Short mmCIF file of C-alpha atoms in Angstrom, two decimals:
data_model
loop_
_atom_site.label_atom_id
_atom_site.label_comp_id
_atom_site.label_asym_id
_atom_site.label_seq_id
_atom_site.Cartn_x
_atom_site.Cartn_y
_atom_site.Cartn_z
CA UNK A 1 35.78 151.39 288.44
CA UNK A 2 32.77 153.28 290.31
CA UNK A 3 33.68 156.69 292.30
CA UNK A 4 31.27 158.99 293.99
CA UNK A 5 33.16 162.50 295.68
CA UNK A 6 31.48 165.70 297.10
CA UNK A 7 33.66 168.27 297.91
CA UNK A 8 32.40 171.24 299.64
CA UNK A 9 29.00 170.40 298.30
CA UNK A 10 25.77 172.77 299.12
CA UNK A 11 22.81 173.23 298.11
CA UNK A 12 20.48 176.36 298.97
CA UNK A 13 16.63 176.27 297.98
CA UNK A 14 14.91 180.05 297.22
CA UNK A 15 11.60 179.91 298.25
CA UNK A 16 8.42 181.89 299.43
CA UNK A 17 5.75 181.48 301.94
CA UNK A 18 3.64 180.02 298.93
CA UNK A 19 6.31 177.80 298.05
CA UNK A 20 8.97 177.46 295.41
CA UNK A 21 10.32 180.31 293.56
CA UNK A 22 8.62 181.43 290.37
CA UNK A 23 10.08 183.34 287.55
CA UNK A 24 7.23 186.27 288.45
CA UNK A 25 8.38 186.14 291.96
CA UNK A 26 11.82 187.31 291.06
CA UNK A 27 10.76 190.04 289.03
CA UNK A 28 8.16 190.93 291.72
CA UNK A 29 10.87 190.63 294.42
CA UNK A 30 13.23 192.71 292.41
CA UNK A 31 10.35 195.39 291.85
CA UNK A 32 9.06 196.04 295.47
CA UNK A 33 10.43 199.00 296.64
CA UNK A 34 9.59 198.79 300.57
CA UNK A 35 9.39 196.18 302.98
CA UNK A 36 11.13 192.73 303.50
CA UNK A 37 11.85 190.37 300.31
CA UNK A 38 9.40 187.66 299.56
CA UNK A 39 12.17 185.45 298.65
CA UNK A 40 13.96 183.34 301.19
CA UNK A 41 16.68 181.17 301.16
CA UNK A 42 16.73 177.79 302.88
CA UNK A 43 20.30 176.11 303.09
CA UNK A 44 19.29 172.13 302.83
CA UNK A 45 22.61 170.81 302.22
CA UNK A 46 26.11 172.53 303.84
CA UNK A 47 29.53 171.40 303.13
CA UNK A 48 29.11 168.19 302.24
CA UNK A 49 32.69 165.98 301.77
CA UNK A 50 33.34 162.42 301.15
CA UNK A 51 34.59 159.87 298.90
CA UNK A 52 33.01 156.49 297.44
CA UNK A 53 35.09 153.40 296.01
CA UNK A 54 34.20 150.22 294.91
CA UNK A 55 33.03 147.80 297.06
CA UNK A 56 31.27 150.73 300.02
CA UNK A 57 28.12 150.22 301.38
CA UNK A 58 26.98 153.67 302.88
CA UNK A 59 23.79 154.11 304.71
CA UNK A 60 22.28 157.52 305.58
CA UNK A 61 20.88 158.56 308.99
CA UNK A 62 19.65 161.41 310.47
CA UNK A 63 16.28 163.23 312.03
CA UNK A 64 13.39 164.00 309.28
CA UNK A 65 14.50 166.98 307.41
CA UNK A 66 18.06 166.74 308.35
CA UNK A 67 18.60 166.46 304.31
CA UNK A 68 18.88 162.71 303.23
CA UNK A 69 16.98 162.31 300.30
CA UNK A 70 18.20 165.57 299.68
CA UNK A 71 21.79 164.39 299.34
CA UNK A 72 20.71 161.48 297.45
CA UNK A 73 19.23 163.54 294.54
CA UNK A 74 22.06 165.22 294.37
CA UNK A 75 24.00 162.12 293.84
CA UNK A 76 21.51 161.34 291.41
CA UNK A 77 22.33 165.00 289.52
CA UNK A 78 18.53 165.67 290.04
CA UNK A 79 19.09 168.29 292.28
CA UNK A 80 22.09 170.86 290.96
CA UNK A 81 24.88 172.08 293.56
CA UNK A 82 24.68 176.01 293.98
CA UNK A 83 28.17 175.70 295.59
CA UNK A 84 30.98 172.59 295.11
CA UNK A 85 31.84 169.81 293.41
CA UNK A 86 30.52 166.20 292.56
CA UNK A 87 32.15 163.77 290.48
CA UNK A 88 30.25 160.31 289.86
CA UNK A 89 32.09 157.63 287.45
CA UNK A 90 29.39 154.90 286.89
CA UNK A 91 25.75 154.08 285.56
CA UNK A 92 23.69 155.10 288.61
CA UNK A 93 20.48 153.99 289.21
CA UNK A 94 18.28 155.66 292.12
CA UNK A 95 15.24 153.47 293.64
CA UNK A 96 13.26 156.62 294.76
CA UNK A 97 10.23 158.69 293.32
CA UNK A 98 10.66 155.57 290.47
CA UNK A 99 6.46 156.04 289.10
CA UNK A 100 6.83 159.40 288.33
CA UNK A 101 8.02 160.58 284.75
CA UNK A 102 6.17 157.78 283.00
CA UNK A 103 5.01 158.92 279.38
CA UNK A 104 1.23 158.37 280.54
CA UNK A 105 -0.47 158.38 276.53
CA UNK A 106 2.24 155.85 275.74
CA UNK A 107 1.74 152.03 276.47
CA UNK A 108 3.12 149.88 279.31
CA UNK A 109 5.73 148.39 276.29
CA UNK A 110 6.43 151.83 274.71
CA UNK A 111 7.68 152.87 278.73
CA UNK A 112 9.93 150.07 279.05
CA UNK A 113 11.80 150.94 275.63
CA UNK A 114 11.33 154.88 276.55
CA UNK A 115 13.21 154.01 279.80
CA UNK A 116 15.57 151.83 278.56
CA UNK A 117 16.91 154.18 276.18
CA UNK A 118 17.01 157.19 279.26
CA UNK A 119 18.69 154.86 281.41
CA UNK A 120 21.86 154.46 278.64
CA UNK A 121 20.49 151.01 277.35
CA UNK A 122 21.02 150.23 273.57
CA UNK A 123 18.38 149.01 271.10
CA UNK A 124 19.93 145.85 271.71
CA UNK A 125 20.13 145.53 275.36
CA UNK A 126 16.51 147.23 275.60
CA UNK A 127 15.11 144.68 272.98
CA UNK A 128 16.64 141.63 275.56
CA UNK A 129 15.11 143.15 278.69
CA UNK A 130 11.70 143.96 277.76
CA UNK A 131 10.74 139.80 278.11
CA UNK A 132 12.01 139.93 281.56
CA UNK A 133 10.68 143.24 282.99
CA UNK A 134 7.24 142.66 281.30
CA UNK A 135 7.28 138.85 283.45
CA UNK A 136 8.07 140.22 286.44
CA UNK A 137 6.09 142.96 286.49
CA UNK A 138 3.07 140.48 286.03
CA UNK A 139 1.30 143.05 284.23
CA UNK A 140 0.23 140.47 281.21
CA UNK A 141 -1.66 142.39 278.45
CA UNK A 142 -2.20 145.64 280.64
CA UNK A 143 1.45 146.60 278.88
CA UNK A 144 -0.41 147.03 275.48
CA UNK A 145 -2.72 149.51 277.20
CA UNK A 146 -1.40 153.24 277.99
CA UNK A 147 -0.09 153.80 281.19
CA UNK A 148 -2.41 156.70 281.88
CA UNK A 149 -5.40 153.79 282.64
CA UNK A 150 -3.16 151.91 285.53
CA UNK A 151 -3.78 152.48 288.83
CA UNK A 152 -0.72 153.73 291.38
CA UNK A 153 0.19 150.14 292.06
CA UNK A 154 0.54 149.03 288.59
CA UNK A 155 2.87 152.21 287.66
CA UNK A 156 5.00 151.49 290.54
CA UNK A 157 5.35 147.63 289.84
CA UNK A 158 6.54 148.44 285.86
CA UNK A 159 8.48 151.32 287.11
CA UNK A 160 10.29 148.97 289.66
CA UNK A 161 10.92 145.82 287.24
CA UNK A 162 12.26 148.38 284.74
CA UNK A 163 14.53 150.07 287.11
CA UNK A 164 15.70 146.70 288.39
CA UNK A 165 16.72 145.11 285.47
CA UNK A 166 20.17 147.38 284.38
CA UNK A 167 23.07 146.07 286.70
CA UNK A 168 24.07 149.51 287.82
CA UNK A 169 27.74 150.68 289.01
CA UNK A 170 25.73 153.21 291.74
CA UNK A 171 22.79 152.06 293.31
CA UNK A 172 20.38 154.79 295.55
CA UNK A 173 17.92 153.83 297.79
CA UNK A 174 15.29 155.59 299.73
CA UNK A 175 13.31 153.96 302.07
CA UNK A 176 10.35 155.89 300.89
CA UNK A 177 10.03 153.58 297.93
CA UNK A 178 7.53 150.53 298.11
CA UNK A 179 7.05 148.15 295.12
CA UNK A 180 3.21 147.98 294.99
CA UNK A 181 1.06 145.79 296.90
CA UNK A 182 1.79 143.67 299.60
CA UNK A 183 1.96 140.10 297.78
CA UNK A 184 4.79 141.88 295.05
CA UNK A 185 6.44 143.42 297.99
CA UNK A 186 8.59 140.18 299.09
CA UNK A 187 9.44 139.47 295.55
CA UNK A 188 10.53 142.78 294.61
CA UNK A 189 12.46 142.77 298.32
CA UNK A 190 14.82 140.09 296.97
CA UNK A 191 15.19 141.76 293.37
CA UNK A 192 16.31 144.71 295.23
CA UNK A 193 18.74 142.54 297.29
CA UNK A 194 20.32 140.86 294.16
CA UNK A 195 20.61 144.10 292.53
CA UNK A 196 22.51 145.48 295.48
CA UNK A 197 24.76 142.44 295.65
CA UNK A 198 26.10 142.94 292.24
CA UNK A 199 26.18 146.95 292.68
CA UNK A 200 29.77 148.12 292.69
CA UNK A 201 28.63 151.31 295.17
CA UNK A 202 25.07 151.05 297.46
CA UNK A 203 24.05 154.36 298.81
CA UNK A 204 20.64 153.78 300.98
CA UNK A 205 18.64 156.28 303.22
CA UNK A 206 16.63 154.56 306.45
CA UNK A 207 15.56 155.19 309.32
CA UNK A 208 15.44 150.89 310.59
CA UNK A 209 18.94 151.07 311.94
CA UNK A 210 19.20 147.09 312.39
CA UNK A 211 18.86 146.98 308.17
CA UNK A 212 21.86 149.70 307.98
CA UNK A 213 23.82 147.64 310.24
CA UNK A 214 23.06 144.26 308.05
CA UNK A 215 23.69 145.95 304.73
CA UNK A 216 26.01 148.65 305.50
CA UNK A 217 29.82 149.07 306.25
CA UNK A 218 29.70 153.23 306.46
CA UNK A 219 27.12 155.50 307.79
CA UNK A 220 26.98 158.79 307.22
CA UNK A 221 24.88 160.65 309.72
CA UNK A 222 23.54 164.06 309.07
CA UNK A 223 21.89 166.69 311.00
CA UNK A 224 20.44 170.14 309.84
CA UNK A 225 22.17 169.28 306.37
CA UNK A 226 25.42 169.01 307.73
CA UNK A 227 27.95 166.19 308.10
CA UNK A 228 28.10 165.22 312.04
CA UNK A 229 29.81 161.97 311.62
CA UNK A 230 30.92 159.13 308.83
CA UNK A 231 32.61 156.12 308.99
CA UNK A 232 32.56 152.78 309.84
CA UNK A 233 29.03 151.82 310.73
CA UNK A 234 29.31 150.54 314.28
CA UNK A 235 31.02 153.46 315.60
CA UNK A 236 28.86 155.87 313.71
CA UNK A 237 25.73 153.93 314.96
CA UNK A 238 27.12 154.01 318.69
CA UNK A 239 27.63 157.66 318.28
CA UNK A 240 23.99 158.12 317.09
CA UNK A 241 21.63 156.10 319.45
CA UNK A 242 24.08 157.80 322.80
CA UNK A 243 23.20 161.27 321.21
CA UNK A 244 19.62 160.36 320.99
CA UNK A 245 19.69 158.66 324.44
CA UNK A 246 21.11 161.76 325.71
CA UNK A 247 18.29 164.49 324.42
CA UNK A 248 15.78 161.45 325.71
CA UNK A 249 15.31 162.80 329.42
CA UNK A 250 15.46 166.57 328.44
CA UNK A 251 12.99 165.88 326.22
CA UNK A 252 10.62 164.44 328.73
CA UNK A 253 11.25 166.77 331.19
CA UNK A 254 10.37 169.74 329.05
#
């Protein structure tokens, strides 16, 4: 039985006008004797509570920067809480930033086992998905050549068949994700679909509000990394395009 719960869940970045925070920047920062300190902190996530069963379908909403992908790579355990609790129960797989992390001197074959085997796959079960992921990836004999040689749309097509073809318990989505070219697009649109079908949990961040509506039960809509409504999707919808309405002729005005 999948579960997903944050309780009280937040999540603070440190960072300096330069960017993220170094180890030399905390030593530097703890070193200066005058003026203000370098390091910042930026709160991206505040307070965060709810719980997933079985059977939810939960799509995310909110401006850009109001923490969404945020919150899903923190369901994903990519991102560490600095302050609550999250409890997942379930293989979870997450559809976003998928062509990064590839072993790039390895070959397109030697990625599908490497993945296999990160994503909790036995030698078994890895051995009876390579045939499938290498087919519809269409890659052909580019998998015997090393991944560092294949352009962006190649990494993301073997990146997506290989993510696709576990049945996961959790499934995250971003809508930042695209499955190469245009032609593979459509094909890897009704993967995705099937996938979510048999998913026990779907979690999925978009900004097309008629796809939430179609897919999704819940919504969960954030703003400033805060929790300013969830529930059932039409009434959290409603509440979101009259908010949005409202701000409209202020914002034209000004």
């Amino acid at each position: 039985m999948a579960s997903v719960v944050l309780e009280q869940a937040s999540l603070t970045f440190q960072v300096t006008p330069h960017g993220p925070v170094r180890w030399r920047d905390l030593v530097a920062d703890r070193l200066r004797r005058s003026g203000e300190a370098r390091i910042q902190k930026v709160q991206a996530l505040r307070e965060i509570d709810f719980r997933l069963s079985d059977g939810d379908r939960v799509g995310i909403v909110g401006h850009n920067g109001a923490g969404k992908s945020t919150l899903l790579k923190i369901l994903a355990d990519i991102y560490p809480l600095t302050q609550g609790t999250r409890r997942v129960e379930g293989r979870v797989s997450a559809l976003f930033d998928i062509a990064l992390g590839f072993e790039l001197d390895a070959t397109g074959w030697e990625n599908i086992r490497y993945r296999g085997y990160l994503q909790g796959q036995t030698r078994r079960g890895v051995r009876r998905k390579q045939a499938e992921v290498a087919e519809f990836s269409e890659l052909g004999r580019a998998l015997e050549l090393p991944v560092r040689y294949y352009s962006d749309g190649m990494r993301v097509r073997l990146a997506f068949s290989i993510a696709t073809a576990i049945e996961p318990d959790i499934l995250l989505v971003d809508e930042a994700f695209n499955a190469g070219d245009i032609a593979f697009r459509s094909k890897a649109r009704r993967r995705l679909n099937d996938v979510m079908r048999r998913a026990s949990i779907v979690v999925a961040v978009s900004h097309e509000l008629d796809v939430l509506r179609q897919l999704c039960d819940l919504l969960l809509w954030l703003d400033q990394g805060q929790v300013r409504a969830f529930g059932r999707a039409d009434d959290v919808l409603r509440q979101y395009q009259e908010f949005f309405e409202t701000r409209r002729p202020a914002a034209v005005a000004a």
